[in-house]
Amino acid sequence: MSMRFHRWAKTWIEDNIPLGANPDLQSYASRAKQMMEKMYAEAAAAKFSNFETEEERERIAPLIIAAVSDSTDFDVDAYTLKFLLAQENEDGD
């Protein structure tokens, strides 16, 4: 197990995959595949060996999928419900 590459990959994911990145325009699987290819291209440029990257591929894939599918969408219905409940209870919260 290459912990050096694993740490680098986690940092790369945090820096390069923003939360909620176009979930409606591209499927999560497609986006994850695209980001995985980009990360491995940058890993090669950062002088990681094929042995290091291939060894961690199975461990990194779920991290990328989780980052890509994480969404920070605004839930209008929940906001409206909270607003109506606050008005009904007259507490303003």
Short mmCIF file of N, CA, C and O in Angstrom, two decimals:
data_model
loop_
_atom_site.label_atom_id
_atom_site.label_comp_id
_atom_site.label_asym_id
_atom_site.label_seq_id
_atom_site.Cartn_x
_atom_site.Cartn_y
_atom_site.Cartn_z
N MET A 1 0.84 -1.17 0.00
CA MET A 1 0.00 0.00 0.00
C MET A 1 0.90 1.25 0.00
O MET A 1 1.82 1.35 0.78
N SER A 2 0.61 2.15 -0.89
CA SER A 2 1.39 3.38 -1.00
C SER A 2 0.68 4.50 -0.25
O SER A 2 -0.22 5.15 -0.77
N MET A 3 1.09 4.71 0.99
CA MET A 3 0.47 5.76 1.79
C MET A 3 0.80 7.15 1.25
O MET A 3 0.00 8.07 1.36
N ARG A 4 1.96 7.29 0.64
CA ARG A 4 2.35 8.57 0.06
C ARG A 4 1.36 8.97 -1.03
O ARG A 4 0.85 10.09 -1.06
N PHE A 5 1.05 8.05 -1.93
CA PHE A 5 0.08 8.33 -2.99
C PHE A 5 -1.32 8.51 -2.41
O PHE A 5 -2.07 9.38 -2.84
N HIS A 6 -1.68 7.70 -1.44
CA HIS A 6 -3.00 7.79 -0.82
C HIS A 6 -3.22 9.18 -0.21
O HIS A 6 -4.28 9.80 -0.40
N ARG A 7 -2.23 9.69 0.52
CA ARG A 7 -2.33 11.04 1.10
C ARG A 7 -2.42 12.09 0.01
O ARG A 7 -3.21 13.03 0.10
N TRP A 8 -1.61 11.96 -1.02
CA TRP A 8 -1.63 12.90 -2.14
C TRP A 8 -3.01 12.89 -2.81
O TRP A 8 -3.56 13.94 -3.12
N ALA A 9 -3.58 11.70 -3.02
CA ALA A 9 -4.88 11.57 -3.68
C ALA A 9 -5.99 12.21 -2.85
O ALA A 9 -6.86 12.89 -3.39
N LYS A 10 -5.98 12.00 -1.54
CA LYS A 10 -6.99 12.61 -0.69
C LYS A 10 -6.92 14.14 -0.77
O LYS A 10 -7.95 14.81 -0.86
N THR A 11 -5.72 14.68 -0.74
CA THR A 11 -5.55 16.12 -0.87
C THR A 11 -6.01 16.60 -2.24
O THR A 11 -6.68 17.63 -2.36
N TRP A 12 -5.69 15.85 -3.28
CA TRP A 12 -6.09 16.21 -4.63
C TRP A 12 -7.61 16.24 -4.74
O TRP A 12 -8.18 17.15 -5.33
N ILE A 13 -8.28 15.26 -4.17
CA ILE A 13 -9.74 15.20 -4.21
C ILE A 13 -10.34 16.42 -3.52
O ILE A 13 -11.26 17.06 -4.03
N GLU A 14 -9.83 16.76 -2.34
CA GLU A 14 -10.33 17.92 -1.61
C GLU A 14 -10.12 19.22 -2.40
O GLU A 14 -10.98 20.10 -2.38
N ASP A 15 -8.99 19.32 -3.07
CA ASP A 15 -8.66 20.55 -3.80
C ASP A 15 -9.35 20.67 -5.16
O ASP A 15 -9.58 21.78 -5.64
N ASN A 16 -9.66 19.55 -5.80
CA ASN A 16 -10.11 19.59 -7.19
C ASN A 16 -11.55 19.18 -7.44
O ASN A 16 -12.04 19.35 -8.56
N ILE A 17 -12.23 18.65 -6.45
CA ILE A 17 -13.62 18.26 -6.66
C ILE A 17 -14.49 19.08 -5.71
O ILE A 17 -14.65 18.73 -4.54
N PRO A 18 -15.04 20.16 -6.23
CA PRO A 18 -15.92 20.98 -5.38
C PRO A 18 -17.23 20.26 -5.09
O PRO A 18 -17.71 19.47 -5.90
N LEU A 19 -17.81 20.53 -3.94
CA LEU A 19 -19.07 19.89 -3.58
C LEU A 19 -20.17 20.33 -4.53
O LEU A 19 -20.27 21.50 -4.88
N GLY A 20 -20.98 19.39 -4.93
CA GLY A 20 -22.13 19.69 -5.78
C GLY A 20 -21.77 20.17 -7.17
O GLY A 20 -22.48 20.96 -7.75
N ALA A 21 -20.67 19.69 -7.73
CA ALA A 21 -20.24 20.12 -9.06
C ALA A 21 -21.14 19.55 -10.15
O ALA A 21 -21.15 18.37 -10.38
N ASN A 22 -21.90 20.39 -10.83
CA ASN A 22 -22.92 20.10 -11.86
C ASN A 22 -23.57 18.72 -11.77
O ASN A 22 -23.42 17.92 -12.66
N PRO A 23 -24.34 18.47 -10.73
CA PRO A 23 -24.99 17.17 -10.62
C PRO A 23 -26.06 16.95 -11.68
O PRO A 23 -26.35 15.81 -12.02
N ASP A 24 -26.66 18.00 -12.22
CA ASP A 24 -27.74 17.84 -13.19
C ASP A 24 -27.22 17.68 -14.61
O ASP A 24 -27.92 17.17 -15.47
N LEU A 25 -26.03 18.15 -14.89
CA LEU A 25 -25.53 18.15 -16.25
C LEU A 25 -24.78 16.88 -16.62
O LEU A 25 -24.68 16.53 -17.78
N GLN A 26 -24.24 16.19 -15.64
CA GLN A 26 -23.41 15.02 -15.92
C GLN A 26 -23.69 13.97 -14.86
O GLN A 26 -23.83 14.30 -13.68
N SER A 27 -23.77 12.72 -15.25
CA SER A 27 -24.03 11.68 -14.27
C SER A 27 -22.85 11.55 -13.32
O SER A 27 -21.72 11.89 -13.66
N TYR A 28 -23.13 11.05 -12.12
CA TYR A 28 -22.07 10.90 -11.12
C TYR A 28 -20.98 9.95 -11.60
O TYR A 28 -19.80 10.19 -11.41
N ALA A 29 -21.39 8.86 -12.23
CA ALA A 29 -20.42 7.87 -12.72
C ALA A 29 -19.52 8.48 -13.78
O ALA A 29 -18.30 8.28 -13.77
N SER A 30 -20.11 9.25 -14.68
CA SER A 30 -19.35 9.90 -15.74
C SER A 30 -18.39 10.92 -15.16
O SER A 30 -17.22 11.00 -15.55
N ARG A 31 -18.86 11.71 -14.22
CA ARG A 31 -18.02 12.73 -13.58
C ARG A 31 -16.90 12.08 -12.79
O ARG A 31 -15.76 12.54 -12.81
N ALA A 32 -17.20 11.00 -12.08
CA ALA A 32 -16.18 10.30 -11.29
C ALA A 32 -15.10 9.74 -12.20
O ALA A 32 -13.90 9.84 -11.90
N LYS A 33 -15.50 9.15 -13.33
CA LYS A 33 -14.54 8.60 -14.28
C LYS A 33 -13.64 9.70 -14.84
O LYS A 33 -12.42 9.55 -14.92
N GLN A 34 -14.25 10.83 -15.18
CA GLN A 34 -13.49 11.96 -15.71
C GLN A 34 -12.48 12.49 -14.67
O GLN A 34 -11.32 12.74 -14.99
N MET A 35 -12.91 12.62 -13.43
CA MET A 35 -12.02 13.12 -12.38
C MET A 35 -10.93 12.11 -12.05
O MET A 35 -9.80 12.49 -11.76
N MET A 36 -11.25 10.82 -12.12
CA MET A 36 -10.26 9.77 -11.86
C MET A 36 -9.16 9.83 -12.92
O MET A 36 -7.97 9.76 -12.58
N GLU A 37 -9.55 9.98 -14.17
CA GLU A 37 -8.56 10.08 -15.26
C GLU A 37 -7.69 11.31 -15.08
O GLU A 37 -6.47 11.25 -15.26
N LYS A 38 -8.29 12.42 -14.71
CA LYS A 38 -7.54 13.65 -14.49
C LYS A 38 -6.55 13.49 -13.33
O LYS A 38 -5.39 13.90 -13.42
N MET A 39 -7.01 12.87 -12.24
CA MET A 39 -6.15 12.68 -11.09
C MET A 39 -4.96 11.79 -11.42
O MET A 39 -3.82 12.09 -11.06
N TYR A 40 -5.19 10.70 -12.15
CA TYR A 40 -4.09 9.80 -12.49
C TYR A 40 -3.12 10.43 -13.49
O TYR A 40 -1.92 10.15 -13.46
N ALA A 41 -3.61 11.31 -14.33
CA ALA A 41 -2.71 12.05 -15.24
C ALA A 41 -1.82 12.99 -14.43
O ALA A 41 -0.61 13.08 -14.69
N GLU A 42 -2.40 13.66 -13.45
CA GLU A 42 -1.61 14.54 -12.59
C GLU A 42 -0.66 13.75 -11.69
O GLU A 42 0.42 14.22 -11.36
N ALA A 43 -1.07 12.55 -11.29
CA ALA A 43 -0.20 11.70 -10.48
C ALA A 43 1.04 11.29 -11.27
O ALA A 43 2.15 11.27 -10.75
N ALA A 44 0.84 10.98 -12.55
CA ALA A 44 1.98 10.63 -13.41
C ALA A 44 2.90 11.82 -13.56
O ALA A 44 4.13 11.67 -13.54
N ALA A 45 2.33 13.01 -13.70
CA ALA A 45 3.15 14.22 -13.81
C ALA A 45 3.88 14.52 -12.50
O ALA A 45 4.95 15.13 -12.51
N ALA A 46 3.31 14.07 -11.38
CA ALA A 46 3.94 14.28 -10.07
C ALA A 46 4.96 13.19 -9.75
O ALA A 46 5.44 13.08 -8.63
N LYS A 47 5.26 12.34 -10.74
CA LYS A 47 6.29 11.30 -10.65
C LYS A 47 5.93 10.13 -9.73
O LYS A 47 6.80 9.52 -9.12
N PHE A 48 4.64 9.82 -9.63
CA PHE A 48 4.26 8.60 -8.93
C PHE A 48 4.42 7.44 -9.90
O PHE A 48 4.07 7.56 -11.08
N SER A 49 4.92 6.32 -9.42
CA SER A 49 5.13 5.17 -10.29
C SER A 49 3.80 4.47 -10.57
O SER A 49 2.83 4.63 -9.83
N ASN A 50 3.77 3.69 -11.65
CA ASN A 50 2.56 2.91 -11.96
C ASN A 50 2.23 1.94 -10.84
O ASN A 50 1.07 1.68 -10.56
N PHE A 51 3.25 1.40 -10.21
CA PHE A 51 3.04 0.47 -9.10
C PHE A 51 2.28 1.15 -7.97
O PHE A 51 1.34 0.59 -7.41
N GLU A 52 2.70 2.38 -7.62
CA GLU A 52 2.03 3.10 -6.54
C GLU A 52 0.57 3.42 -6.88
O GLU A 52 -0.32 3.25 -6.05
N THR A 53 0.32 3.89 -8.08
CA THR A 53 -1.03 4.31 -8.44
C THR A 53 -1.96 3.11 -8.64
O THR A 53 -3.11 3.16 -8.22
N GLU A 54 -1.49 2.06 -9.26
CA GLU A 54 -2.34 0.88 -9.49
C GLU A 54 -2.70 0.20 -8.18
O GLU A 54 -3.79 -0.33 -8.02
N GLU A 55 -1.76 0.22 -7.25
CA GLU A 55 -1.98 -0.40 -5.97
C GLU A 55 -3.12 0.27 -5.19
O GLU A 55 -3.87 -0.39 -4.48
N GLU A 56 -3.28 1.56 -5.37
CA GLU A 56 -4.29 2.33 -4.63
C GLU A 56 -5.58 2.56 -5.41
O GLU A 56 -6.52 3.15 -4.88
N ARG A 57 -5.65 2.15 -6.65
CA ARG A 57 -6.81 2.45 -7.50
C ARG A 57 -8.13 2.01 -6.86
O ARG A 57 -9.11 2.74 -6.89
N GLU A 58 -8.18 0.83 -6.28
CA GLU A 58 -9.41 0.33 -5.67
C GLU A 58 -9.80 1.13 -4.43
O GLU A 58 -10.98 1.25 -4.12
N ARG A 59 -8.83 1.66 -3.71
CA ARG A 59 -9.13 2.43 -2.50
C ARG A 59 -9.53 3.87 -2.82
O ARG A 59 -10.25 4.49 -2.06
N ILE A 60 -9.02 4.40 -3.91
CA ILE A 60 -9.26 5.80 -4.26
C ILE A 60 -10.61 5.97 -4.97
O ILE A 60 -11.28 6.98 -4.78
N ALA A 61 -11.02 5.00 -5.76
CA ALA A 61 -12.27 5.12 -6.53
C ALA A 61 -13.48 5.47 -5.66
O ALA A 61 -14.23 6.38 -5.99
N PRO A 62 -13.70 4.79 -4.52
CA PRO A 62 -14.85 5.17 -3.69
C PRO A 62 -14.76 6.59 -3.14
O PRO A 62 -15.77 7.26 -2.96
N LEU A 63 -13.55 7.06 -2.88
CA LEU A 63 -13.38 8.43 -2.38
C LEU A 63 -13.80 9.44 -3.44
O LEU A 63 -14.45 10.45 -3.14
N ILE A 64 -13.43 9.18 -4.69
CA ILE A 64 -13.80 10.09 -5.77
C ILE A 64 -15.30 10.04 -6.02
O ILE A 64 -15.94 11.09 -6.18
N ILE A 65 -15.88 8.86 -6.02
CA ILE A 65 -17.32 8.74 -6.22
C ILE A 65 -18.08 9.46 -5.11
O ILE A 65 -19.06 10.17 -5.37
N ALA A 66 -17.63 9.32 -3.88
CA ALA A 66 -18.29 10.01 -2.77
C ALA A 66 -18.18 11.53 -2.91
O ALA A 66 -19.14 12.25 -2.67
N ALA A 67 -17.01 12.00 -3.31
CA ALA A 67 -16.82 13.45 -3.46
C ALA A 67 -17.66 14.01 -4.60
O ALA A 67 -18.25 15.08 -4.49
N VAL A 68 -17.75 13.28 -5.70
CA VAL A 68 -18.51 13.73 -6.86
C VAL A 68 -20.01 13.71 -6.57
O VAL A 68 -20.74 14.60 -6.99
N SER A 69 -20.47 12.71 -5.85
CA SER A 69 -21.91 12.59 -5.61
C SER A 69 -22.39 13.40 -4.43
O SER A 69 -23.59 13.54 -4.22
N ASP A 70 -21.48 13.95 -3.64
CA ASP A 70 -21.87 14.81 -2.52
C ASP A 70 -22.45 16.09 -3.08
O ASP A 70 -21.88 16.72 -3.95
N SER A 71 -23.58 16.48 -2.57
CA SER A 71 -24.28 17.63 -3.13
C SER A 71 -24.64 18.62 -2.05
O SER A 71 -24.99 18.24 -0.94
N THR A 72 -24.56 19.87 -2.36
CA THR A 72 -24.95 20.93 -1.43
C THR A 72 -26.12 21.71 -2.02
O THR A 72 -26.21 22.91 -1.85
N ASP A 73 -27.00 21.01 -2.71
CA ASP A 73 -28.16 21.66 -3.31
C ASP A 73 -29.05 22.28 -2.24
O ASP A 73 -29.20 21.75 -1.15
N PHE A 74 -29.66 23.40 -2.59
CA PHE A 74 -30.57 24.09 -1.70
C PHE A 74 -31.95 23.45 -1.84
O PHE A 74 -32.49 23.36 -2.93
N ASP A 75 -32.51 23.02 -0.74
CA ASP A 75 -33.82 22.37 -0.75
C ASP A 75 -34.91 23.42 -0.52
O ASP A 75 -35.15 23.85 0.61
N VAL A 76 -35.55 23.84 -1.59
CA VAL A 76 -36.57 24.89 -1.53
C VAL A 76 -37.77 24.43 -0.71
O VAL A 76 -38.32 25.21 0.08
N ASP A 77 -38.17 23.19 -0.86
CA ASP A 77 -39.33 22.68 -0.13
C ASP A 77 -39.10 22.70 1.38
O ASP A 77 -39.98 23.08 2.15
N ALA A 78 -37.92 22.29 1.82
CA ALA A 78 -37.61 22.30 3.25
C ALA A 78 -37.58 23.74 3.77
O ALA A 78 -38.08 24.02 4.87
N TYR A 79 -37.03 24.65 3.00
CA TYR A 79 -36.99 26.06 3.40
C TYR A 79 -38.40 26.62 3.53
O TYR A 79 -38.73 27.29 4.51
N THR A 80 -39.28 26.33 2.56
CA THR A 80 -40.66 26.80 2.59
C THR A 80 -41.40 26.24 3.79
O THR A 80 -42.13 26.96 4.49
N LEU A 81 -41.22 24.95 4.06
CA LEU A 81 -41.86 24.33 5.21
C LEU A 81 -41.41 24.97 6.51
O LEU A 81 -42.24 25.28 7.38
N LYS A 82 -40.12 25.19 6.66
CA LYS A 82 -39.61 25.84 7.87
C LYS A 82 -40.16 27.25 8.02
O LYS A 82 -40.51 27.68 9.11
N PHE A 83 -40.26 27.96 6.91
CA PHE A 83 -40.80 29.32 6.93
C PHE A 83 -42.26 29.31 7.38
O PHE A 83 -42.67 30.10 8.24
N LEU A 84 -43.05 28.39 6.82
CA LEU A 84 -44.46 28.30 7.19
C LEU A 84 -44.65 27.89 8.64
O LEU A 84 -45.52 28.42 9.34
N LEU A 85 -43.84 26.96 9.11
CA LEU A 85 -43.92 26.54 10.51
C LEU A 85 -43.53 27.69 11.45
O LEU A 85 -44.13 27.86 12.50
N ALA A 86 -42.54 28.46 11.06
CA ALA A 86 -42.12 29.60 11.88
C ALA A 86 -43.23 30.63 11.97
O ALA A 86 -43.47 31.21 13.03
N GLN A 87 -43.91 30.87 10.86
CA GLN A 87 -45.03 31.82 10.87
C GLN A 87 -46.18 31.28 11.72
O GLN A 87 -46.81 32.03 12.46
N GLU A 88 -46.43 30.00 11.61
CA GLU A 88 -47.53 29.39 12.36
C GLU A 88 -47.27 29.44 13.85
O GLU A 88 -48.17 29.71 14.64
N ASN A 89 -46.04 29.19 14.24
CA ASN A 89 -45.67 29.19 15.65
C ASN A 89 -45.33 30.58 16.16
O ASN A 89 -45.14 30.77 17.35
N GLU A 90 -45.18 31.52 15.29
CA GLU A 90 -44.86 32.92 15.59
C GLU A 90 -43.60 33.07 16.45
O GLU A 90 -43.49 33.99 17.24
N ASP A 91 -42.68 32.15 16.29
CA ASP A 91 -41.43 32.28 17.04
C ASP A 91 -40.30 32.80 16.16
O ASP A 91 -39.23 33.13 16.67
N GLY A 92 -40.51 32.84 14.87
CA GLY A 92 -39.49 33.38 13.96
C GLY A 92 -38.35 32.46 13.66
O GLY A 92 -37.44 32.81 12.94
N ASP A 93 -38.33 31.26 14.20
CA ASP A 93 -37.23 30.31 13.96
C ASP A 93 -37.59 29.35 12.87
O ASP A 93 -38.59 28.79 12.75
#
